[in-house]
Amino acid sequence: MKSNYKPLGKYIQPVVGRNNDLGDLPLMGLSIQKKFIPSIANTIGTDMSTYRTIYKNQFAFGPVTSRNGDKITIALFNDYDKALISQAYIPFEVKDNNELDTEYLMMWFRRPEFDRYARFKSHGSAREIFDWDEMCNTLLPIPSITKQKEIVKEYNVIQNRIALNKQLIQKLEETAQAIYKQWFVDFEFPDENGKPYKSNGGEMVWNEELQKEIPLGWEVEQLGNLIESFSKTHSFKKDKLIFFNTSDILDGEFLHSDYMDIYKMPGQAKKQIRKEDILFSEIRPNNKRYSIVRIEANDYIVSTKLMVLRKKIETFTTYRLYQFLTEESFITELQQTAEGRSGTFPQITFEEDLQQKPFLIADKRIEQLWNSYLNCSYNMIFSKKDENKKLIEMKDLLLSKLATIEN
């Protein structure tokens, strides 16, 4: 054991505050993502004096670990100056911030090694508990406070960059949604003079399929004439492949790149994919289980519950079709359709729910403008998402190195 490893009990103490004054404070809970979250508990008629108070820069954890899988619920409170938490949680604080930095300690709690340690040290029959004594007996490296703050600063630089990238991604997505509504719903796209088309007298014509007026020169095409649902079975010529189920993609991202022995794959691992395909889950559309295949994918195989959508014509970019398929109102419509069906899961199919959908096509000038914007926007979005993946790897590496920290 390295000399700078110390028992945590030397540096922390429990907080025993109760809500005796019945203050009107926010009620918080803890998640397995190691964050405080607003509680959704119904507290009508509840004796709130039994709840514990927690202050900024204090910790709380749930001692019962058997219900959390491989994680322990523990978090550092920084949301408000003061709040309430359930008596099921144990709040505690650092005794002296000149010896142990609270954020440095929270970094240690974020390590998967700490989760495994807490589960290993949990005990009990009906339910397993990682109690206060076990928390105090936890050994961790305590370098100088200067070193701790350096580590925290490095960690926060990465965290802040990730947060900024997420904000930019959200802004780009919201802007694309707003422009789509302005141009393709309200028909206020820029006319030849740069003015909003419809409100400045742009000529409109009645469209029978949409049962409304659309700009002169625009057309409506069935989605099935633009894309097809591709179902070619993978050849399985390799011993290992990367398998994607519906849960392995989320809002434009592949969540792993892990190879699996083909004999271990489930029966629904069948479909072949290639670059520029759009993967779209048949189950619960509002869960956002969709993505563009942005890489060569010879080693990839996907579930039969993922639609593999492929362009039939080159008139439109993949981004143009992807934006249409993932537009908020379209997803809402698909979700309502899925929920209206009987079955185990709210589910859609290409033939019944996508093939006949009307796809509004603007005139050549507007389509060029819209495609150009989407290309720039999605390139930036996916660039920032890729950057965040690298930053998360750096953050995880920094957490893993805490065990080897010296003064």
GROMACS .gro file of C-alpha atoms in nm, residues 35-264:
model
  230
   35LYS     CA    1  -2.608   1.346  -0.931
   36PHE     CA    2  -2.872   1.511  -0.717
   37ILE     CA    3  -3.208   1.523  -0.893
   38PRO     CA    4  -3.541   1.681  -0.796
   39SER     CA    5  -3.752   1.426  -0.608
   40ILE     CA    6  -4.085   1.318  -0.758
   41ALA     CA    7  -4.210   1.170  -0.429
   42ASN     CA    8  -4.564   1.260  -0.324
   43THR     CA    9  -4.513   1.441   0.009
   44ILE     CA   10  -4.876   1.542   0.071
   45GLY     CA   11  -4.952   1.462   0.435
   46THR     CA   12  -4.590   1.364   0.503
   47ASP     CA   13  -4.415   1.471   0.822
   48MET     CA   14  -4.137   1.678   0.664
   49SER     CA   15  -3.957   1.717   0.999
   50THR     CA   16  -3.821   1.365   0.955
   51TYR     CA   17  -3.630   1.466   0.641
   52ARG     CA   18  -3.262   1.549   0.653
   53THR     CA   19  -3.114   1.884   0.552
   54ILE     CA   20  -2.814   1.908   0.328
   55TYR     CA   21  -2.603   2.216   0.248
   56LYS     CA   22  -2.385   2.311  -0.046
   57ASN     CA   23  -2.055   2.118  -0.064
   58GLN     CA   24  -2.189   1.833   0.147
   59PHE     CA   25  -2.224   1.473   0.026
   60ALA     CA   26  -2.498   1.213   0.057
   61PHE     CA   27  -2.511   0.846  -0.033
   62GLY     CA   28  -2.760   0.561  -0.034
   63PRO     CA   29  -2.626   0.277   0.179
   64VAL     CA   30  -2.848   0.014   0.013
   65THR     CA   31  -2.651  -0.110  -0.289
   66SER     CA   32  -2.835  -0.429  -0.387
   67ARG     CA   33  -3.097  -0.238  -0.590
   68ASN     CA   34  -2.850  -0.033  -0.798
   69GLY     CA   35  -2.682  -0.296  -1.011
   70ASP     CA   36  -2.308  -0.229  -1.006
   71LYS     CA   37  -2.322   0.132  -0.884
   72ILE     CA   38  -2.359   0.315  -0.554
   73THR     CA   39  -2.568   0.631  -0.535
   74ILE     CA   40  -2.346   0.908  -0.405
   75ALA     CA   41  -2.313   1.274  -0.501
   76LEU     CA   42  -2.176   1.614  -0.402
   77PHE     CA   43  -2.451   1.872  -0.346
   78ASN     CA   44  -2.403   2.200  -0.533
   79ASP     CA   45  -2.752   2.277  -0.667
   80TYR     CA   46  -2.877   2.509  -0.388
   81ASP     CA   47  -2.750   2.652  -0.063
   82LYS     CA   48  -2.977   2.416   0.129
   83ALA     CA   49  -3.223   2.136   0.051
   84LEU     CA   50  -3.401   1.833   0.194
   85ILE     CA   51  -3.321   1.468   0.132
   86SER     CA   52  -3.485   1.147   0.244
   87GLN     CA   53  -3.384   0.992   0.574
   88ALA     CA   54  -3.285   0.688   0.366
   89TYR     CA   55  -2.970   0.879   0.258
   90ILE     CA   56  -2.665   0.942   0.475
   91PRO     CA   57  -2.530   1.299   0.446
   92PHE     CA   58  -2.171   1.381   0.537
   93GLU     CA   59  -1.909   1.650   0.488
   94VAL     CA   60  -1.534   1.701   0.474
   95LYS     CA   61  -1.397   1.809   0.810
   96ASP     CA   62  -1.120   2.035   0.680
   97ASN     CA   63  -1.109   2.158   0.321
   98ASN     CA   64  -0.742   2.244   0.367
   99GLU     CA   65  -0.667   1.872   0.395
  100LEU     CA   66  -0.918   1.717   0.154
  101ASP     CA   67  -1.082   1.898  -0.136
  102THR     CA   68  -1.451   1.810  -0.178
  103GLU     CA   69  -1.431   1.796  -0.558
  104TYR     CA   70  -1.121   1.575  -0.542
  105LEU     CA   71  -1.314   1.337  -0.317
  106MET     CA   72  -1.609   1.337  -0.558
  107MET     CA   73  -1.369   1.245  -0.838
  108TRP     CA   74  -1.272   0.938  -0.637
  109PHE     CA   75  -1.639   0.845  -0.590
  110ARG     CA   76  -1.694   0.867  -0.967
  111ARG     CA   77  -1.440   0.593  -1.034
  112PRO     CA   78  -1.591   0.256  -1.137
  113GLU     CA   79  -1.334   0.100  -0.903
  114PHE     CA   80  -1.508   0.269  -0.610
  115ASP     CA   81  -1.843   0.126  -0.722
  116ARG     CA   82  -1.693  -0.222  -0.733
  117TYR     CA   83  -1.532  -0.170  -0.392
  118ALA     CA   84  -1.861  -0.052  -0.239
  119ARG     CA   85  -2.049  -0.350  -0.380
  120PHE     CA   86  -1.780  -0.591  -0.259
  121LYS     CA   87  -1.789  -0.444   0.091
  122SER     CA   88  -2.169  -0.441   0.109
  123HIS     CA   89  -2.325  -0.696   0.341
  124GLY     CA   90  -2.667  -0.822   0.444
  125SER     CA   91  -2.917  -1.095   0.357
  126ALA     CA   92  -3.248  -0.940   0.247
  127ARG     CA   93  -3.062  -0.636   0.110
  128GLU     CA   94  -2.695  -0.549   0.091
  129ILE     CA   95  -2.572  -0.233   0.261
  130PHE     CA   96  -2.254  -0.027   0.236
  131ASP     CA   97  -2.279   0.142   0.574
  132TRP     CA   98  -2.110   0.444   0.731
  133ASP     CA   99  -1.836   0.236   0.894
  134GLU     CA  100  -1.742   0.083   0.559
  135MET     CA  101  -1.733   0.430   0.405
  136CYS     CA  102  -1.497   0.548   0.678
  137ASN     CA  103  -1.272   0.245   0.628
  138THR     CA  104  -1.228   0.322   0.259
  139LEU     CA  105  -0.862   0.385   0.178
  140LEU     CA  106  -0.770   0.643  -0.084
  141PRO     CA  107  -0.464   0.849  -0.175
  142ILE     CA  108  -0.458   1.191  -0.009
  143PRO     CA  109  -0.183   1.398  -0.174
  144SER     CA  110  -0.113   1.756  -0.074
  145ILE     CA  111  -0.403   1.999  -0.107
  146THR     CA  112  -0.209   2.179  -0.380
  147LYS     CA  113  -0.185   1.857  -0.581
  148GLN     CA  114  -0.553   1.783  -0.523
  149LYS     CA  115  -0.653   2.123  -0.659
  150GLU     CA  116  -0.431   2.076  -0.965
  151ILE     CA  117  -0.604   1.747  -1.041
  152VAL     CA  118  -0.949   1.899  -0.989
  153LYS     CA  119  -0.861   2.191  -1.218
  154GLU     CA  120  -0.750   1.955  -1.493
  155TYR     CA  121  -1.068   1.751  -1.454
  156ASN     CA  122  -1.290   2.061  -1.461
  157VAL     CA  123  -1.126   2.189  -1.779
  158ILE     CA  124  -1.235   1.868  -1.950
  159GLN     CA  125  -1.581   1.877  -1.792
  160ASN     CA  126  -1.636   2.238  -1.893
  161ARG     CA  127  -1.534   2.168  -2.253
  162ILE     CA  128  -1.778   1.877  -2.266
  163ALA     CA  129  -2.054   2.100  -2.130
  164LEU     CA  130  -1.978   2.376  -2.382
  165ASN     CA  131  -1.987   2.125  -2.668
  166LYS     CA  132  -2.323   1.994  -2.546
  167GLN     CA  133  -2.460   2.349  -2.535
  168LEU     CA  134  -2.341   2.412  -2.890
  169ILE     CA  135  -2.491   2.084  -3.012
  170GLN     CA  136  -2.824   2.169  -2.850
  171LYS     CA  137  -2.820   2.518  -3.003
  172LEU     CA  138  -2.745   2.382  -3.351
  173GLU     CA  139  -3.024   2.125  -3.322
  174GLU     CA  140  -3.273   2.383  -3.197
  175THR     CA  141  -3.175   2.623  -3.476
  176ALA     CA  142  -3.226   2.355  -3.742
  177GLN     CA  143  -3.569   2.275  -3.596
  178ALA     CA  144  -3.662   2.644  -3.598
  179ILE     CA  145  -3.546   2.700  -3.957
  180TYR     CA  146  -3.730   2.389  -4.075
  181LYS     CA  147  -4.054   2.515  -3.920
  182GLN     CA  148  -4.004   2.864  -4.063
  183TRP     CA  149  -3.929   2.740  -4.416
  184PHE     CA  150  -4.125   2.415  -4.455
  185VAL     CA  151  -4.424   2.470  -4.223
  186ASP     CA  152  -4.482   2.847  -4.216
  187PHE     CA  153  -4.334   2.894  -4.567
  188GLU     CA  154  -4.143   3.204  -4.460
  189PHE     CA  155  -3.822   3.106  -4.637
  190PRO     CA  156  -3.627   3.392  -4.801
  191ASP     CA  157  -3.765   3.488  -5.141
  192GLU     CA  158  -3.553   3.621  -5.429
  193ASN     CA  159  -3.525   3.955  -5.247
  194GLY     CA  160  -3.437   3.799  -4.911
  195LYS     CA  161  -3.783   3.867  -4.763
  196PRO     CA  162  -4.012   3.608  -4.596
  197TYR     CA  163  -4.198   3.439  -4.882
  198LYS     CA  164  -4.558   3.391  -4.765
  199SER     CA  165  -4.603   3.713  -4.567
  200ASN     CA  166  -4.469   3.912  -4.862
  201GLY     CA  167  -4.722   3.785  -5.114
  202GLY     CA  168  -4.545   3.472  -5.235
  203GLU     CA  169  -4.776   3.274  -5.463
  204MET     CA  170  -4.934   2.967  -5.304
  205VAL     CA  171  -5.119   2.675  -5.468
  206TRP     CA  172  -5.351   2.412  -5.321
  207ASN     CA  173  -5.207   2.064  -5.266
  208GLU     CA  174  -5.457   1.780  -5.242
  209GLU     CA  175  -5.226   1.535  -5.065
  210LEU     CA  176  -5.141   1.773  -4.782
  211GLN     CA  177  -5.482   1.939  -4.791
  212LYS     CA  178  -5.328   2.284  -4.768
  213GLU     CA  179  -5.158   2.549  -4.979
  214ILE     CA  180  -4.788   2.518  -5.056
  215PRO     CA  181  -4.553   2.757  -5.242
  216LEU     CA  182  -4.571   2.761  -5.620
  217GLY     CA  183  -4.308   2.528  -5.768
  218TRP     CA  184  -4.294   2.299  -5.463
  219GLU     CA  185  -4.387   1.932  -5.484
  220VAL     CA  186  -4.492   1.645  -5.259
  221GLU     CA  187  -4.340   1.298  -5.294
  222GLN     CA  188  -4.400   0.979  -5.100
  223LEU     CA  189  -4.109   0.900  -4.870
  224GLY     CA  190  -4.096   0.545  -5.003
  225ASN     CA  191  -3.995   0.681  -5.343
  226LEU     CA  192  -3.688   0.846  -5.187
  227ILE     CA  193  -3.566   0.580  -4.943
  228GLU     CA  194  -3.595   0.205  -4.902
  229SER     CA  195  -3.581  -0.022  -4.601
  230PHE     CA  196  -3.277  -0.242  -4.666
  231SER     CA  197  -3.283  -0.593  -4.520
  232LYS     CA  198  -2.987  -0.779  -4.668
  233THR     CA  199  -2.855  -1.044  -4.429
  234HIS     CA  200  -2.490  -1.019  -4.322
  235SER     CA  201  -2.259  -1.279  -4.472
  236PHE     CA  202  -2.091  -1.367  -4.136
  237LYS     CA  203  -1.754  -1.430  -4.298
  238LYS     CA  204  -1.565  -1.322  -3.984
  239ASP     CA  205  -1.550  -1.477  -3.638
  240LYS     CA  206  -1.615  -1.144  -3.463
  241LEU     CA  207  -1.843  -0.854  -3.557
  242ILE     CA  208  -1.974  -0.536  -3.394
  243PHE     CA  209  -2.342  -0.581  -3.310
  244PHE     CA  210  -2.587  -0.296  -3.261
  245ASN     CA  211  -2.922  -0.347  -3.097
  246THR     CA  212  -3.179  -0.067  -3.065
  247SER     CA  213  -3.028   0.029  -2.728
  248ASP     CA  214  -2.681   0.071  -2.879
  249ILE     CA  215  -2.757   0.390  -3.071
  250LEU     CA  216  -2.894   0.716  -2.936
  251ASP     CA  217  -2.971   1.050  -3.099
  252GLY     CA  218  -2.710   1.024  -3.372
  253GLU     CA  219  -2.442   0.833  -3.180
  254PHE     CA  220  -2.311   0.477  -3.174
  255LEU     CA  221  -2.267   0.392  -2.807
  256HIS     CA  222  -1.991   0.135  -2.844
  257SER     CA  223  -1.750  -0.025  -3.092
  258ASP     CA  224  -1.698  -0.361  -2.921
  259TYR     CA  225  -1.647  -0.680  -3.118
  260MET     CA  226  -1.848  -0.990  -3.023
  261ASP     CA  227  -1.806  -1.355  -3.116
  262ILE     CA  228  -2.069  -1.430  -3.379
  263TYR     CA  229  -2.182  -1.745  -3.196
  264LYS     CA  230  -2.274  -1.529  -2.895
   0.00000   0.00000   0.00000
